[in-house]
C-alpha cells in the first residue's frame, strides 16, 4: 500500500456529509435512536447485550474465527502518522490498548529497539494471536520488549504493576507543583521525559498510549471512564495516539437499520460493536478526560475494490492528545 494513501485527502468530509445527509436511503442513520419493534426482536437491546462479559465473549469468538492469521495486517502507516513512537530520545514505554492480533504492536517493535510495549486485550484468544505474531517476527530479545496481558479497560483499571496508585497520584501532584513553581519543562518539547525516578513499586507508567480501532468497540457511555483510565497511567507530557472509525465511513453506511443499538452505535451479527466518531465527540471525550488536543482531523481515503469494481469512501479519525505537563 502506498504510504501517501494515508495522508492524502481524497475527498472533503463535508462533501461526503452533504451527500449522505441528502440521501433518503441513509436517513435512518441520522435519526435519534429509538429501538423499533423490529430491532427489538432481531437485535437484543443495548442494556441486555452491552455487558462487559458479552463484549469480551464476542471479541473472543471473533479472534477464534480469525485464528488463521490471514486477518492480520501490519499497520505500516502507524509510524508515519505517529513518528514520536520511533523518534523519542532514550527508552520509552507504550501501552497498546486492545492489541488484537498485533497489527499495531509489530510495527512499533520493529521500528524502535529501545521501546517496551505493554499490550492488553479483553480477549484471551487475541492475546494468543498476538503472541504468535510476535514470536514469528524474529525481533531480537523480544521477551524484554513485549508484555501482553488481559484487561477489559472499560470495566477495570489497568493493573497496578503498570502504574501503582501512589505513582498515579505522584504524576498529578508533580505536574501541579511544576505549574505552580514555574520550573516545569516546556510543554512544546516533543522529547520531554518525565523525571520521576522509576520505583520498584511498578513500571512507573507509560510515555505513550495507543488506541487504534479499539475505542469504537466500546459503548459510548463507557468511553469517558475508559479514557480517564488511559490518562491515569500516562506520565505527564505523555502522548495518546488515536485512530478510529469516522462518521459516515463506508462501513457505517452499510449497517442495516436493525443493527443500530444507539445513536451512531451499531452491533454486528457476531455481537461486536462499532461506534462512528465525529471530531466534536472525540474532542469532548479526550479534553473532558484532561488531555490537551495536539492534532485532530478526518482522514478521507478513496479505495477501489478491483474485484467488484467499486469505489469505497473510507473515513477515519486521526488524533494526538497530550497529558499536560
Ligand atoms: C479492531 S481491533 C484493533 C486491534 C489493534 N489495536 C489494531 O491496531 O489492529 C479491536 C480490539 O480491541 C479489543 N477490545 C474490545 N473491547 C475491549 C475492551 N473493553 N478492553 C480491551 N480490549 C478490547 C478486541 O478484542 C480487539 O482485539
Tab-separated table of C-alpha atoms and ligand atoms in Angstrom:
chain	number	residue	atom	x	y	z
A	1	UNK	CA	0.000	0.000	0.000
A	2	UNK	CA	1.314	3.478	-0.872
A	3	UNK	CA	2.404	5.495	2.148
A	4	UNK	CA	0.876	8.641	0.722
A	5	UNK	CA	-2.524	6.994	0.657
A	6	UNK	CA	-2.865	7.503	4.368
A	7	UNK	CA	-2.010	11.172	4.301
A	8	UNK	CA	-3.890	12.263	1.235
A	9	UNK	CA	-7.329	13.720	1.453
A	10	UNK	CA	-9.050	12.085	-1.490
A	11	UNK	CA	-12.277	13.937	-0.729
A	12	UNK	CA	-13.612	16.513	1.687
A	13	UNK	CA	-15.521	15.143	4.654
A	14	UNK	CA	-18.068	17.991	4.354
A	15	UNK	CA	-18.876	16.865	0.783
A	16	UNK	CA	-19.469	13.316	1.964
A	17	UNK	CA	-21.614	14.616	4.802
A	18	UNK	CA	-23.806	16.606	2.404
A	19	UNK	CA	-24.123	13.586	0.129
A	20	UNK	CA	-25.133	11.256	2.993
A	21	UNK	CA	-27.474	13.670	4.731
A	22	UNK	CA	-29.361	14.378	1.489
A	23	UNK	CA	-29.736	10.739	0.507
A	24	UNK	CA	-33.085	9.343	1.761
A	25	UNK	CA	-31.704	5.796	1.729
A	26	UNK	CA	-29.354	6.755	4.573
A	27	UNK	CA	-31.931	8.682	6.613
A	28	UNK	CA	-32.209	6.030	9.369
A	29	UNK	CA	-28.562	6.603	10.304
A	30	UNK	CA	-29.359	10.211	11.198
A	31	UNK	CA	-32.426	9.658	13.353
A	32	UNK	CA	-32.313	9.964	17.127
A	33	UNK	CA	-32.174	6.448	18.453
A	34	UNK	CA	-35.463	4.710	19.089
A	35	UNK	CA	-35.403	0.926	19.064
A	36	UNK	CA	-38.097	-0.252	16.650
A	37	UNK	CA	-40.116	-3.358	17.295
A	38	UNK	CA	-38.104	-4.982	14.500
A	39	UNK	CA	-34.776	-4.103	16.060
A	40	UNK	CA	-36.020	-5.194	19.479
A	41	UNK	CA	-36.819	-8.606	18.098
A	42	UNK	CA	-33.783	-9.071	15.933
A	43	UNK	CA	-31.060	-7.426	17.998
A	44	UNK	CA	-31.083	-7.570	21.751
A	45	UNK	CA	-31.367	-4.206	23.462
A	46	UNK	CA	-28.358	-2.188	24.450
A	47	UNK	CA	-28.956	-2.933	28.121
A	48	UNK	CA	-29.182	-6.675	27.761
A	49	UNK	CA	-26.315	-7.058	25.277
A	50	UNK	CA	-23.801	-4.485	26.365
A	51	UNK	CA	-22.441	-6.109	29.478
A	52	UNK	CA	-18.691	-6.269	29.512
A	53	UNK	CA	-18.781	-10.058	29.612
A	54	UNK	CA	-20.797	-10.082	26.383
A	55	UNK	CA	-18.315	-7.727	24.748
A	56	UNK	CA	-15.277	-9.807	25.700
A	57	UNK	CA	-17.057	-13.012	24.719
A	58	UNK	CA	-17.961	-11.589	21.299
A	59	UNK	CA	-14.373	-10.467	20.692
A	60	UNK	CA	-13.069	-13.826	21.862
A	61	UNK	CA	-15.275	-15.608	19.310
A	62	UNK	CA	-14.178	-13.094	16.668
A	63	UNK	CA	-10.493	-13.834	17.269
A	64	UNK	CA	-11.204	-17.569	17.382
A	65	UNK	CA	-12.887	-17.388	13.959
A	66	UNK	CA	-9.954	-15.382	12.563
A	67	UNK	CA	-7.227	-17.559	14.032
A	68	UNK	CA	-5.705	-18.464	10.653
A	69	UNK	CA	-3.561	-15.332	10.648
A	70	UNK	CA	-4.954	-14.206	7.276
A	71	UNK	CA	-6.827	-11.455	9.035
A	72	UNK	CA	-3.565	-9.951	10.279
A	73	UNK	CA	-2.493	-6.730	8.561
A	74	UNK	CA	0.511	-4.851	9.881
A	75	UNK	CA	-0.283	-1.136	10.212
A	76	UNK	CA	2.714	0.075	8.240
A	77	UNK	CA	1.477	3.659	8.209
A	78	UNK	CA	1.451	3.886	12.005
A	79	UNK	CA	4.976	5.227	12.441
A	80	UNK	CA	4.384	7.802	9.706
A	81	UNK	CA	1.298	9.039	11.500
A	82	UNK	CA	2.826	8.897	14.982
A	83	UNK	CA	6.593	9.365	14.493
A	84	UNK	CA	7.139	10.001	18.219
A	85	UNK	CA	6.939	6.225	18.657
A	86	UNK	CA	10.345	5.969	16.979
A	87	UNK	CA	11.813	9.465	17.432
A	88	UNK	CA	11.538	9.747	21.204
A	89	UNK	CA	15.009	10.077	22.710
A	90	UNK	CA	16.007	7.279	25.060
A	91	UNK	CA	13.962	4.351	26.265
A	92	UNK	CA	10.233	4.630	26.203
A	93	UNK	CA	7.193	2.604	27.169
A	94	UNK	CA	3.951	2.265	25.292
A	95	UNK	CA	0.629	0.764	26.251
A	96	UNK	CA	-1.308	-0.598	23.253
A	97	UNK	CA	-4.930	-0.928	24.366
A	98	UNK	CA	-6.964	-3.593	22.561
A	99	UNK	CA	-3.967	-5.092	20.788
A	100	UNK	CA	-5.886	-7.724	18.783
A	101	UNK	CA	-3.516	-9.890	16.768
A	102	UNK	CA	-0.690	-7.358	16.904
A	103	UNK	CA	-1.217	-5.143	13.839
A	104	UNK	CA	-0.109	-2.109	15.856
A	105	UNK	CA	2.366	-3.827	18.194
A	106	UNK	CA	4.534	-5.263	15.433
A	107	UNK	CA	5.478	-2.042	13.579
A	108	UNK	CA	6.286	-0.366	16.904
A	109	UNK	CA	8.594	-3.179	17.991
A	110	UNK	CA	10.226	-3.327	14.571
A	111	UNK	CA	10.641	0.462	14.391
A	112	UNK	CA	12.155	1.117	17.815
A	113	UNK	CA	14.534	-1.275	19.507
A	114	UNK	CA	14.543	0.830	22.696
A	115	UNK	CA	10.822	0.683	23.304
A	116	UNK	CA	8.912	-1.586	25.666
A	117	UNK	CA	5.373	-2.445	24.570
A	118	UNK	CA	2.711	-3.394	27.104
A	119	UNK	CA	-0.253	-4.745	25.172
A	120	UNK	CA	-3.653	-5.595	26.599
A	121	UNK	CA	-6.829	-7.055	25.204
A	122	UNK	CA	-10.090	-8.190	26.779
A	123	UNK	CA	-9.908	-11.374	24.704
A	124	UNK	CA	-7.579	-14.219	25.677
A	125	UNK	CA	-7.816	-15.514	22.088
A	126	UNK	CA	-6.440	-12.174	20.872
A	127	UNK	CA	-3.571	-12.491	23.322
A	128	UNK	CA	-2.742	-15.945	21.929
A	129	UNK	CA	-2.764	-14.465	18.404
A	130	UNK	CA	-0.551	-11.506	19.293
A	131	UNK	CA	1.976	-13.804	20.974
A	132	UNK	CA	2.088	-15.963	17.823
A	133	UNK	CA	2.592	-12.867	15.659
A	134	UNK	CA	5.414	-11.523	17.785
A	135	UNK	CA	7.090	-14.929	18.247
A	136	UNK	CA	7.152	-15.328	14.459
A	137	UNK	CA	8.693	-11.885	13.941
A	138	UNK	CA	12.261	-12.772	14.957
A	139	UNK	CA	12.756	-9.483	16.782
A	140	UNK	CA	15.891	-9.681	18.923
A	141	UNK	CA	15.371	-10.103	22.688
A	142	UNK	CA	11.659	-9.512	22.199
A	143	UNK	CA	10.842	-11.071	25.576
A	144	UNK	CA	12.320	-7.931	27.199
A	145	UNK	CA	10.322	-5.592	24.974
A	146	UNK	CA	6.859	-7.098	24.770
A	147	UNK	CA	4.472	-7.776	27.669
A	148	UNK	CA	0.922	-8.864	26.798
A	149	UNK	CA	-1.794	-9.029	29.469
A	150	UNK	CA	-5.534	-9.480	29.720
A	151	UNK	CA	-7.638	-6.441	30.679
A	152	UNK	CA	-11.052	-5.050	29.806
A	153	UNK	CA	-10.305	-1.362	30.279
A	154	UNK	CA	-13.974	-0.437	30.016
A	155	UNK	CA	-14.748	-2.044	33.360
A	156	UNK	CA	-11.484	-2.417	35.271
A	157	UNK	CA	-8.464	-0.280	35.975
A	158	UNK	CA	-5.132	-1.144	34.397
A	159	UNK	CA	-3.007	-3.348	36.689
A	160	UNK	CA	-1.132	-1.612	39.459
A	161	UNK	CA	2.180	-3.105	38.270
A	162	UNK	CA	1.849	-0.752	35.292
A	163	UNK	CA	1.258	2.339	37.423
A	164	UNK	CA	0.526	1.932	41.119
A	165	UNK	CA	-1.790	4.312	42.936
A	166	UNK	CA	0.964	6.345	44.672
A	167	UNK	CA	2.723	6.791	41.291
A	168	UNK	CA	-0.519	7.826	39.590
A	169	UNK	CA	-1.070	10.387	42.348
A	170	UNK	CA	2.541	11.454	42.133
A	171	UNK	CA	2.097	12.202	38.396
A	172	UNK	CA	-0.699	14.596	39.282
A	173	UNK	CA	0.993	16.240	42.260
A	174	UNK	CA	4.272	16.655	40.443
A	175	UNK	CA	2.578	18.203	37.454
A	176	UNK	CA	0.701	20.584	39.767
A	177	UNK	CA	3.965	21.545	41.503
A	178	UNK	CA	5.571	22.159	38.127
A	179	UNK	CA	2.749	24.501	37.226
A	180	UNK	CA	2.953	26.449	40.491
A	181	UNK	CA	6.723	26.746	40.871
A	182	UNK	CA	7.250	27.568	37.214
A	183	UNK	CA	10.157	25.183	36.818
A	184	UNK	CA	8.449	22.687	34.544
A	185	UNK	CA	9.897	21.641	31.206
A	186	UNK	CA	8.461	23.221	28.114
A	187	UNK	CA	5.187	21.635	27.070
A	188	UNK	CA	6.197	22.042	23.474
A	189	UNK	CA	9.373	19.972	23.794
A	190	UNK	CA	8.450	16.742	21.993
A	191	UNK	CA	11.245	14.874	23.716
A	192	UNK	CA	10.169	15.816	27.182
A	193	UNK	CA	10.605	12.854	29.506
A	194	UNK	CA	9.210	12.676	32.942
A	195	UNK	CA	11.970	12.991	35.539
A	196	UNK	CA	10.416	10.922	38.304
A	197	UNK	CA	12.754	8.049	39.113
A	198	UNK	CA	11.181	4.705	38.420
A	199	UNK	CA	10.496	2.954	41.650
A	200	UNK	CA	10.194	-0.764	42.140
A	201	UNK	CA	6.525	-0.482	43.060
A	202	UNK	CA	5.505	-0.613	39.378
A	203	UNK	CA	6.939	0.066	35.917
A	204	UNK	CA	6.273	3.748	36.506
A	205	UNK	CA	3.541	4.446	33.955
A	206	UNK	CA	3.982	4.840	30.204
A	207	UNK	CA	5.138	7.526	27.773
A	208	UNK	CA	2.551	6.625	25.125
A	209	UNK	CA	-0.861	5.035	24.868
A	210	UNK	CA	-2.133	3.771	21.511
A	211	UNK	CA	-5.880	3.447	20.974
A	212	UNK	CA	-6.114	2.159	17.417
A	213	UNK	CA	-9.596	0.999	16.357
A	214	UNK	CA	-10.358	-0.046	19.928
A	215	UNK	CA	-12.411	2.766	21.462
A	216	UNK	CA	-15.139	2.279	18.825
A	217	UNK	CA	-15.675	-1.251	20.188
A	218	UNK	CA	-16.975	0.179	23.491
A	219	UNK	CA	-20.441	1.513	24.219
A	220	UNK	CA	-20.277	5.334	24.103
A	221	UNK	CA	-21.412	5.589	27.710
A	222	UNK	CA	-18.311	3.674	28.897
A	223	UNK	CA	-15.846	5.763	26.906
A	224	UNK	CA	-15.307	8.708	29.326
A	225	UNK	CA	-14.167	6.491	32.230
A	226	UNK	CA	-12.080	4.302	29.918
A	227	UNK	CA	-10.223	7.325	28.539
A	228	UNK	CA	-9.622	8.618	32.081
A	229	UNK	CA	-8.035	5.257	32.860
A	230	UNK	CA	-5.633	5.703	29.914
A	231	UNK	CA	-4.897	9.227	31.165
A	232	UNK	CA	-4.081	7.970	34.663
A	233	UNK	CA	-1.285	5.581	33.559
A	234	UNK	CA	0.392	8.133	31.268
A	235	UNK	CA	3.320	10.121	32.591
A	236	UNK	CA	2.875	13.896	32.481
A	237	UNK	CA	3.751	15.081	28.978
A	238	UNK	CA	2.936	11.608	27.621
A	239	UNK	CA	1.026	11.208	24.383
A	240	UNK	CA	-2.074	9.274	23.401
A	241	UNK	CA	-2.360	8.271	19.756
A	242	UNK	CA	-5.861	7.710	18.442
A	243	UNK	CA	-7.179	6.327	15.195
A	244	UNK	CA	-10.678	5.004	14.697
A	245	UNK	CA	-13.796	4.910	12.531
A	246	UNK	CA	-15.115	8.288	11.412
A	247	UNK	CA	-18.699	9.373	10.920
A	248	UNK	CA	-20.132	8.285	7.545
A	249	UNK	CA	-17.345	5.790	6.885
A	250	UNK	CA	-18.476	3.263	4.294
A	251	UNK	CA	-18.764	0.553	6.953
A	252	UNK	CA	-21.260	2.675	8.917
A	253	UNK	CA	-23.438	3.288	5.879
A	254	UNK	CA	-23.501	-0.445	5.170
A	255	UNK	CA	-25.080	-1.294	8.533
A	256	UNK	CA	-28.752	-2.091	8.193
A	257	UNK	CA	-31.294	-0.367	10.384
A	258	UNK	CA	-31.760	-3.299	12.737
A	259	UNK	CA	-28.061	-3.213	13.645
A	260	UNK	CA	-28.408	0.202	15.294
A	261	UNK	CA	-28.153	-0.111	19.075
A	262	UNK	CA	-27.730	3.588	19.918
A	263	UNK	CA	-27.158	6.835	18.009
A	264	UNK	CA	-24.093	6.167	15.782
A	265	UNK	CA	-23.567	2.818	17.550
A	266	UNK	CA	-24.058	-0.473	15.731
A	267	UNK	CA	-23.780	-4.131	16.637
A	268	UNK	CA	-22.630	-6.708	14.131
A	269	UNK	CA	-24.314	-10.099	13.943
A	270	UNK	CA	-21.403	-11.579	15.900
A	271	UNK	CA	-22.061	-9.260	18.890
A	272	UNK	CA	-19.050	-6.947	18.384
A	273	UNK	CA	-19.899	-3.251	18.376
A	274	UNK	CA	-18.783	-0.233	16.424
A	275	UNK	CA	-19.210	3.465	17.133
A	276	UNK	CA	-18.540	6.083	14.439
A	277	UNK	CA	-16.884	9.270	15.682
A	278	UNK	CA	-17.304	12.875	14.635
A	279	UNK	CA	-14.495	15.258	15.608
A	280	UNK	CA	-16.590	17.038	18.248
A	281	UNK	CA	-17.278	13.811	20.120
A	282	UNK	CA	-13.591	12.822	20.081
A	283	UNK	CA	-12.575	16.293	21.291
A	284	UNK	CA	-15.166	16.275	24.088
A	285	UNK	CA	-14.129	12.813	25.238
A	286	UNK	CA	-10.380	13.445	25.381
A	287	UNK	CA	-10.390	17.049	26.550
A	288	UNK	CA	-13.043	16.038	29.106
A	289	UNK	CA	-10.616	13.442	30.492
A	290	UNK	CA	-7.908	16.120	30.962
A	291	UNK	CA	-5.964	15.801	27.684
A	292	UNK	CA	-4.680	18.657	25.581
A	293	UNK	CA	-5.535	18.291	21.897
A	294	UNK	CA	-2.482	18.398	19.579
A	295	UNK	CA	-3.959	17.010	16.342
A	296	UNK	CA	-7.471	16.054	15.319
A	297	UNK	CA	-8.768	15.529	11.805
A	298	UNK	CA	-10.642	13.258	9.444
A	299	UNK	CA	-8.667	11.107	7.023
A	300	UNK	CA	-10.791	10.621	3.929
A	301	UNK	CA	-9.467	7.991	1.561
A	302	UNK	CA	-10.999	6.536	-1.570
A	303	UNK	CA	-10.064	2.950	-2.157
A	304	UNK	CA	-11.152	0.755	-5.037
A	305	UNK	CA	-12.247	-2.819	-4.767
A	306	UNK	CA	-10.795	-4.009	-8.050
A	307	UNK	CA	-12.649	-7.326	-8.000
A	308	UNK	CA	-16.052	-5.691	-7.623
A	309	UNK	CA	-15.031	-2.508	-9.424
A	310	UNK	CA	-16.474	-0.444	-6.586
A	311	UNK	CA	-15.064	2.738	-5.118
A	312	UNK	CA	-15.236	2.967	-1.332
A	313	UNK	CA	-15.129	6.132	0.735
A	314	UNK	CA	-13.291	5.439	3.959
A	315	UNK	CA	-13.319	7.887	6.866
A	316	UNK	CA	-11.055	7.613	9.866
A	317	UNK	CA	-10.384	9.994	12.719
A	318	UNK	CA	-6.748	10.753	13.488
A	319	UNK	CA	-5.985	12.271	16.881
A	320	UNK	CA	-2.986	13.068	19.035
A	321	UNK	CA	-3.501	14.137	22.643
A	322	UNK	CA	-1.115	15.057	25.429
A	323	UNK	CA	-1.321	14.730	29.185
A	324	UNK	CA	-0.449	18.233	30.421
A	325	UNK	CA	2.940	18.714	31.985
B	1	LIG	C1	-10.453	-3.729	15.756
B	1	LIG	S1	-9.395	-4.499	16.903
B	1	LIG	C2	-7.994	-3.432	16.884
B	1	LIG	C3	-6.728	-4.149	17.220
B	1	LIG	C4	-5.441	-3.351	17.206
B	1	LIG	N1	-5.473	-2.202	18.072
B	1	LIG	C5	-5.035	-2.943	15.798
B	1	LIG	O1	-4.446	-1.888	15.638
B	1	LIG	O2	-5.312	-3.687	14.889
B	1	LIG	C6	-10.150	-4.067	18.462
B	1	LIG	C7	-9.538	-4.879	19.604
B	1	LIG	O3	-9.989	-4.347	20.841
B	1	LIG	C8	-10.265	-5.409	21.711
B	1	LIG	N2	-11.232	-4.891	22.704
B	1	LIG	C9	-12.539	-4.621	22.502
B	1	LIG	N3	-13.082	-4.132	23.627
B	1	LIG	C10	-12.090	-4.092	24.558
B	1	LIG	C11	-12.026	-3.712	25.926
B	1	LIG	N4	-13.120	-3.242	26.542
B	1	LIG	N5	-10.854	-3.806	26.590
B	1	LIG	C12	-9.741	-4.276	25.943
B	1	LIG	N6	-9.749	-4.672	24.662
B	1	LIG	C13	-10.906	-4.574	23.968
B	1	LIG	C14	-10.805	-6.521	20.824
B	1	LIG	O4	-10.665	-7.808	21.365
B	1	LIG	C15	-9.947	-6.350	19.580
B	1	LIG	O5	-8.811	-7.155	19.642
